[in-house]
Short mmCIF file of C-alpha atoms in Angstrom, two decimals:
data_model
loop_
_atom_site.label_atom_id
_atom_site.label_comp_id
_atom_site.label_asym_id
_atom_site.label_seq_id
_atom_site.Cartn_x
_atom_site.Cartn_y
_atom_site.Cartn_z
CA UNK A 1 -31.05 83.15 60.29
CA UNK A 2 -33.50 85.06 58.15
CA UNK A 3 -33.76 84.30 54.43
CA UNK A 4 -31.79 87.47 53.50
CA UNK A 5 -29.02 86.63 56.00
CA UNK A 6 -28.88 83.09 54.62
CA UNK A 7 -28.53 84.41 51.05
CA UNK A 8 -25.68 86.68 52.15
CA UNK A 9 -23.94 83.85 54.00
CA UNK A 10 -24.13 81.56 50.96
CA UNK A 11 -22.83 84.24 48.59
CA UNK A 12 -19.90 84.92 50.92
CA UNK A 13 -19.02 81.22 50.82
CA UNK A 14 -19.10 81.18 47.00
CA UNK A 15 -22.55 79.70 46.45
CA UNK A 16 -26.27 80.40 46.56
CA UNK A 17 -29.17 79.02 48.53
CA UNK A 18 -29.77 75.56 47.13
CA UNK A 19 -31.90 74.80 44.13
CA UNK A 20 -33.57 71.39 43.90
CA UNK A 21 -33.72 70.22 40.33
CA UNK A 22 -35.08 66.66 40.57
CA UNK A 23 -36.43 64.02 42.99
CA UNK A 24 -32.97 62.48 43.47
CA UNK A 25 -31.54 65.78 44.71
CA UNK A 26 -34.65 66.31 46.85
CA UNK A 27 -34.27 62.88 48.50
CA UNK A 28 -30.59 63.54 49.15
CA UNK A 29 -31.40 66.82 50.91
CA UNK A 30 -34.28 65.27 52.88
CA UNK A 31 -32.02 62.47 54.17
CA UNK A 32 -29.40 64.96 55.32
CA UNK A 33 -31.92 67.49 56.65
CA UNK A 34 -33.50 64.78 58.77
CA UNK A 35 -30.20 64.50 60.69
CA UNK A 36 -30.64 68.10 61.89
CA UNK A 37 -34.30 68.05 63.03
CA UNK A 38 -33.20 68.54 66.64
CA UNK A 39 -31.53 71.86 65.71
CA UNK A 40 -34.12 73.34 63.32
CA UNK A 41 -37.51 72.50 61.86
CA UNK A 42 -36.61 73.62 58.36
CA UNK A 43 -34.05 75.07 55.97
CA UNK A 44 -34.24 78.02 53.61
CA UNK A 45 -33.90 77.06 49.95
CA UNK A 46 -33.19 79.36 47.02
CA UNK A 47 -36.66 79.66 45.52
CA UNK A 48 -38.34 83.07 45.55
CA UNK A 49 -41.04 85.08 43.82
CA UNK A 50 -40.01 87.96 41.59
CA UNK A 51 -42.04 91.20 41.30
CA UNK A 52 -44.26 89.59 38.65
CA UNK A 53 -45.15 86.76 41.01
CA UNK A 54 -43.08 84.13 39.15
CA UNK A 55 -41.26 81.49 41.16
CA UNK A 56 -37.53 81.39 40.36
CA UNK A 57 -34.40 79.73 41.70
CA UNK A 58 -31.73 82.06 43.01
CA UNK A 59 -29.07 80.32 40.85
CA UNK A 60 -31.26 80.64 37.71
CA UNK A 61 -31.83 76.89 37.42
CA UNK A 62 -34.99 75.78 35.62
CA UNK A 63 -37.98 75.32 37.92
CA UNK A 64 -38.89 71.87 36.57
CA UNK A 65 -39.36 70.12 39.91
CA UNK A 66 -41.47 71.16 42.91
CA UNK A 67 -42.24 69.43 46.20
CA UNK A 68 -44.87 71.66 47.81
CA UNK A 69 -46.64 70.67 50.97
CA UNK A 70 -50.45 70.42 50.90
CA UNK A 71 -52.09 73.78 50.11
CA UNK A 72 -48.80 75.48 49.28
CA UNK A 73 -48.00 78.04 47.95
CA UNK A 74 -50.76 80.53 48.51
CA UNK A 75 -51.11 83.32 45.96
CA UNK A 76 -51.47 86.03 48.60
CA UNK A 77 -48.04 85.19 50.08
CA UNK A 78 -45.97 86.83 47.35
CA UNK A 79 -43.48 88.37 49.75
CA UNK A 80 -42.83 85.14 51.62
CA UNK A 81 -39.81 82.84 51.29
CA UNK A 82 -39.59 79.05 50.94
CA UNK A 83 -38.34 76.50 53.45
CA UNK A 84 -37.62 72.79 53.15
CA UNK A 85 -39.17 70.94 56.09
CA UNK A 86 -36.51 68.94 57.94
CA UNK A 87 -38.99 66.22 58.92
CA UNK A 88 -41.15 65.76 55.79
CA UNK A 89 -39.05 67.27 52.97
CA UNK A 90 -42.00 69.25 51.66
CA UNK A 91 -41.73 72.93 50.81
CA UNK A 92 -43.76 75.65 52.43
CA UNK A 93 -43.85 79.45 52.47
CA UNK A 94 -42.95 81.41 55.58
CA UNK A 95 -42.26 85.04 56.39
CA UNK A 96 -38.69 85.79 55.24
CA UNK A 97 -37.76 87.09 58.69
CA UNK A 98 -38.32 83.63 60.26
CA UNK A 99 -35.23 82.04 61.81
CA UNK A 100 -34.30 78.83 59.94
CA UNK A 101 -31.25 76.88 58.96
CA UNK A 102 -30.12 77.13 55.35
CA UNK A 103 -28.55 74.98 52.64
CA UNK A 104 -25.98 76.47 50.28
CA UNK A 105 -25.09 75.06 46.89
CA UNK A 106 -21.80 75.74 45.13
CA UNK A 107 -21.41 75.25 41.38
CA UNK A 108 -19.23 72.41 40.19
CA UNK A 109 -16.21 73.43 38.15
CA UNK A 110 -16.06 71.28 35.06
CA UNK A 111 -12.51 71.06 33.61
CA UNK A 112 -13.94 71.31 30.09
CA UNK A 113 -15.48 74.68 30.97
CA UNK A 114 -12.07 76.08 31.89
CA UNK A 115 -11.84 77.77 28.49
CA UNK A 116 -15.16 79.49 29.18
CA UNK A 117 -13.64 81.00 32.31
CA UNK A 118 -10.65 82.15 30.27
CA UNK A 119 -12.95 83.75 27.71
CA UNK A 120 -16.12 84.87 29.56
CA UNK A 121 -17.70 86.30 26.40
CA UNK A 122 -17.93 82.76 25.01
CA UNK A 123 -21.11 82.21 27.04
CA UNK A 124 -22.81 85.15 25.33
CA UNK A 125 -21.58 84.56 21.81
CA UNK A 126 -20.93 80.99 20.70
CA UNK A 127 -19.18 82.06 17.51
CA UNK A 128 -16.83 84.24 19.52
CA UNK A 129 -16.34 81.36 21.96
CA UNK A 130 -15.36 79.03 19.11
CA UNK A 131 -13.01 81.67 17.75
CA UNK A 132 -11.38 82.07 21.15
CA UNK A 133 -11.05 78.29 21.50
CA UNK A 134 -9.33 78.09 18.10
CA UNK A 135 -6.97 80.90 19.09
CA UNK A 136 -6.10 79.04 22.30
CA UNK A 137 -5.52 75.77 20.44
CA UNK A 138 -3.40 77.53 17.80
CA UNK A 139 -1.20 79.11 20.48
CA UNK A 140 -0.68 75.72 22.14
CA UNK A 141 0.21 74.16 18.77
CA UNK A 142 2.71 76.95 17.98
CA UNK A 143 4.36 76.50 21.37
CA UNK A 144 4.64 72.74 20.87
CA UNK A 145 6.08 73.16 17.36
CA UNK A 146 8.60 75.71 18.66
CA UNK A 147 9.74 73.31 21.37
CA UNK A 148 10.05 70.53 18.79
CA UNK A 149 12.25 72.68 16.52
CA UNK A 150 14.43 73.71 19.47
CA UNK A 151 15.03 70.09 20.43
CA UNK A 152 15.73 69.10 16.79
CA UNK A 153 18.28 71.87 16.23
CA UNK A 154 19.95 71.29 19.62
CA UNK A 155 20.49 67.62 18.72
CA UNK A 156 21.66 68.54 15.22
CA UNK A 157 24.21 71.07 16.53
CA UNK A 158 25.48 68.54 19.06
CA UNK A 159 26.00 65.86 16.38
CA UNK A 160 27.68 68.37 14.06
CA UNK A 161 30.06 69.33 16.85
CA UNK A 162 30.95 65.70 17.45
CA UNK A 163 31.43 65.07 13.71
CA UNK A 164 33.68 68.12 13.36
CA UNK A 165 35.82 67.01 16.33
CA UNK A 166 36.12 63.52 14.88
CA UNK A 167 37.14 64.91 11.46
CA UNK A 168 39.81 67.12 13.07
CA UNK A 169 41.13 64.15 15.05
CA UNK A 170 41.31 61.97 11.93
CA UNK A 171 42.98 64.72 9.90
CA UNK A 172 45.51 65.26 12.71
CA UNK A 173 46.20 61.53 12.81
CA UNK A 174 46.59 61.47 9.03
CA UNK A 175 49.02 64.42 9.09
CA UNK A 176 51.11 62.74 11.80
CA UNK A 177 51.17 59.49 9.91
CA UNK A 178 52.33 61.31 6.72
CA UNK A 179 55.03 63.28 8.55
CA UNK A 180 56.61 60.16 10.06
CA UNK A 181 57.32 58.39 6.75
CA UNK A 182 58.91 61.58 5.34
CA UNK A 183 61.22 61.74 8.35
CA UNK A 184 62.04 58.09 7.84
CA UNK A 185 62.86 58.82 4.17
CA UNK A 186 65.05 61.77 5.18
CA UNK A 187 66.91 59.68 7.75
CA UNK A 188 67.29 56.86 5.19
CA UNK A 189 68.73 59.25 2.60
CA UNK A 190 71.11 60.70 5.21
CA UNK A 191 72.26 57.22 6.14
CA UNK A 192 72.74 56.35 2.45
CA UNK A 193 74.80 59.48 1.95
CA UNK A 194 76.97 58.67 4.97
CA UNK A 195 77.48 55.14 3.71
CA UNK A 196 78.47 56.42 0.32
CA UNK A 197 80.90 58.84 1.90
CA UNK A 198 82.44 56.07 4.00
CA UNK A 199 82.79 53.84 1.05
CA UNK A 200 84.45 56.57 -1.03
CA UNK A 201 87.11 57.25 1.59
#
């Protein structure tokens, strides 16, 4: 594929042509590129020259590491693109229409950056990002407190219901126990009256 086709293919898969930020990453790519030397002699990488002639990575990474082959890059090749040699690992410039393999790089998603995805303006304005983070944390705290109060009051209502039932049961038992002795007294007084009547006759 040409360099432009490779860029399009990487973007469609959610990445960019690879940037190489240090010797460790370079060695990793060289080891894996070497496995494909039978298919292609080189791979497009995401370095390019802008209109001012500056070399830049497509993913905006810092250009702190370079691995140019001998005599590369030439200043008169401003409109050329960069390949990673599959056999040596060195970089060289070629016409962008050349047919090469390509290496895409997808960004890692860090779980701690999740809030930055929720609030995209946080990248531009740190103060706003901190404000948004505090708002998010406050909302989570309010939700947790609300759940805590719900659980507390649910338990409290349940225990009140049980206490009220127990009080009613005890009061009912007490009323029954008071009614029985009165009946016994009434029956005793009736029996006494009958005895008196029998004795009078």
